[in-house]
C-alpha cells in the first residue's frame, strides 16, 4: 500500500507546477502524513485536519502548520476530494523573539569567515528568508547599495 501511495504522491508532485523547494516540502508533508496514518493516504479533509491538529499539539509553528495544511489541501484537490479550509492552529500565537542589536553584533563577531558574516548581515538587515537570500543573483544587486 505504501509503495503505491508513494508512486501516487510522486505522480502528483510531477503534475503540479511548483518550485523545487515547494515540491520537497510537499513530499515531506505527505511522507509525515503516511507515517502518522500507518501508510494510509488522506481520503478526506477531516483526516487531514486531524493530522494538522496533531502537529499543532506537538507545538509546531503556525508557519509550519500553514505549509502542511496547504500541501494536504492541494493533494486532496488533485485527488478530487472535496475539502473545506483546514484550520492551521488552535493555540495562541505569540510574537517571535528577535535578536537585539548587541546580540546580533556578538553573533557577527563570532563568525569564522567573511561570506558567513555577509550572509548574516544580509539576513538581519533585510528580514528576508534564507531561501530568498540564497536565490539572489548578481543582477538582483544594485552596487549603489540596494538589493
Coordinates of C-alpha atoms in Angstrom, one line a residue:
X1 CA 0.0 0.0 0.0
X2 CA 2.8 2.5 0.9
X3 CA 4.7 2.0 -2.4
X4 CA 1.5 2.5 -4.4
X5 CA 0.8 5.6 -2.3
X6 CA 4.4 6.8 -2.8
X7 CA 4.0 6.3 -6.6
X8 CA 0.8 8.3 -6.5
X9 CA 2.5 11.1 -4.5
X10 CA 5.3 11.2 -6.9
X11 CA 2.9 11.4 -9.8
X12 CA 1.1 14.3 -8.1
X13 CA 4.4 16.1 -7.5
X14 CA 5.3 15.8 -11.2
X15 CA 2.0 17.2 -12.3
X16 CA 1.8 20.2 -10.1
X17 CA 3.6 23.4 -11.1
X18 CA 5.7 24.3 -8.2
X19 CA 9.2 25.3 -7.4
X20 CA 11.7 22.6 -6.3
X21 CA 11.7 23.7 -2.7
X22 CA 7.9 23.6 -2.6
X23 CA 7.9 20.1 -4.1
X24 CA 10.4 19.0 -1.5
X25 CA 8.2 20.4 1.3
X26 CA 5.1 18.8 -0.1
X27 CA 6.9 15.4 -0.4
X28 CA 8.0 15.7 3.2
X29 CA 4.4 16.6 4.3
X30 CA 2.9 13.5 2.6
X31 CA 5.7 11.3 4.0
X32 CA 4.9 12.6 7.5
X33 CA 1.2 12.1 7.0
X34 CA 1.7 8.5 5.8
X35 CA 3.8 7.7 8.8
X36 CA 1.2 9.2 11.1
X37 CA -1.7 7.4 9.3
X38 CA 0.1 4.0 9.2
X39 CA 0.6 4.2 5.4
X40 CA -3.0 5.2 4.5
X41 CA -3.3 8.3 2.3
X42 CA -5.6 11.1 3.2
X43 CA -9.1 10.4 2.0
X44 CA -10.9 13.4 3.4
X45 CA -10.5 16.9 4.7
X46 CA -11.4 15.6 8.2
X47 CA -8.4 13.2 8.2
X48 CA -6.1 16.0 7.0
X49 CA -7.4 18.2 9.7
X50 CA -6.7 15.6 12.4
X51 CA -3.1 15.5 11.2
X52 CA -2.8 19.3 11.3
X53 CA -4.3 19.3 14.8
X54 CA -1.8 16.6 15.8
X55 CA 1.1 18.7 14.5
X56 CA -0.3 21.7 16.4
X57 CA -0.5 19.7 19.6
X58 CA 3.2 18.8 19.1
X59 CA 4.0 22.6 19.2
X60 CA 4.8 23.1 15.5
X61 CA 4.8 26.8 14.5
X62 CA 1.9 28.4 12.7
X63 CA 4.0 28.7 9.6
X64 CA 4.8 25.0 9.6
X65 CA 1.1 24.2 10.1
X66 CA 0.1 26.5 7.2
X67 CA 2.6 24.8 4.9
X68 CA 1.4 21.3 5.9
X69 CA -2.2 22.3 5.5
X70 CA -1.6 23.8 2.1
X71 CA 0.2 20.7 0.9
X72 CA -2.6 18.4 2.1
X73 CA -5.3 20.7 0.6
X74 CA -3.6 20.7 -2.8
X75 CA -3.2 16.9 -2.7
X76 CA -6.8 16.4 -1.8
X77 CA -7.9 18.8 -4.6
X78 CA -5.7 16.9 -7.1
X79 CA -7.5 13.7 -6.0
X80 CA -10.9 15.4 -6.5
X81 CA -11.7 15.0 -2.8
X82 CA -13.7 18.0 -1.5
X83 CA -12.2 19.7 1.4
X84 CA -13.1 22.8 3.3
X85 CA -10.5 25.2 4.7
X86 CA -8.0 23.4 7.0
X87 CA -7.6 25.2 10.3
X88 CA -3.9 25.8 10.9
X89 CA -3.7 26.2 14.6
X90 CA -5.8 26.1 17.7
X91 CA -3.2 27.5 20.1
X92 CA -2.5 31.1 21.0
X93 CA 0.3 32.6 18.8
X94 CA 2.9 34.7 20.4
X95 CA 5.2 37.3 19.0
X96 CA 8.5 35.9 17.8
X97 CA 11.7 36.7 19.7
X98 CA 14.2 38.8 17.8
X99 CA 17.9 39.3 18.4
X100 CA 18.8 42.6 20.0
X101 CA 21.4 44.7 18.2
X102 CA 24.0 43.7 20.8
X103 CA 23.2 40.0 20.3
X104 CA 23.5 40.3 16.6
X105 CA 26.8 42.1 16.8
X106 CA 28.2 39.3 19.1
X107 CA 26.9 36.7 16.6
X108 CA 28.6 38.6 13.7
X109 CA 31.9 38.9 15.6
X110 CA 31.8 35.1 16.2
X111 CA 31.6 34.3 12.5
X112 CA 34.5 32.4 11.3
X113 CA 34.7 33.8 7.7
X114 CA 33.6 36.8 5.7
X115 CA 31.0 35.1 3.5
X116 CA 29.1 34.0 6.6
X117 CA 29.3 37.5 8.1
X118 CA 27.9 38.9 4.8
X119 CA 25.1 36.3 4.8
X120 CA 24.1 37.0 8.4
X121 CA 24.2 40.8 7.8
X122 CA 22.0 40.5 4.7
X123 CA 19.5 38.3 6.6
X124 CA 19.4 40.7 9.6
X125 CA 19.3 43.9 7.5
X126 CA 16.7 42.8 5.0
X127 CA 14.5 40.5 7.1
X128 CA 14.5 38.2 4.1
X129 CA 14.2 34.4 4.4
X130 CA 17.3 32.3 3.9
X131 CA 15.8 30.7 0.8
X132 CA 15.3 34.2 -0.7
X133 CA 18.8 35.2 0.0
X134 CA 20.2 32.0 -1.5
X135 CA 18.2 32.6 -4.7
X136 CA 19.7 36.1 -5.2
X137 CA 21.6 36.6 -8.5
X138 CA 24.3 39.2 -9.1
X139 CA 21.7 41.0 -11.3
X140 CA 19.5 41.5 -8.3
X141 CA 22.1 43.6 -6.5
X142 CA 22.4 47.3 -7.1
X143 CA 26.0 48.2 -6.4
X144 CA 24.9 51.6 -5.1
X145 CA 23.7 49.7 -2.0
X146 CA 20.2 48.4 -2.8
X147 CA 19.0 44.8 -3.3

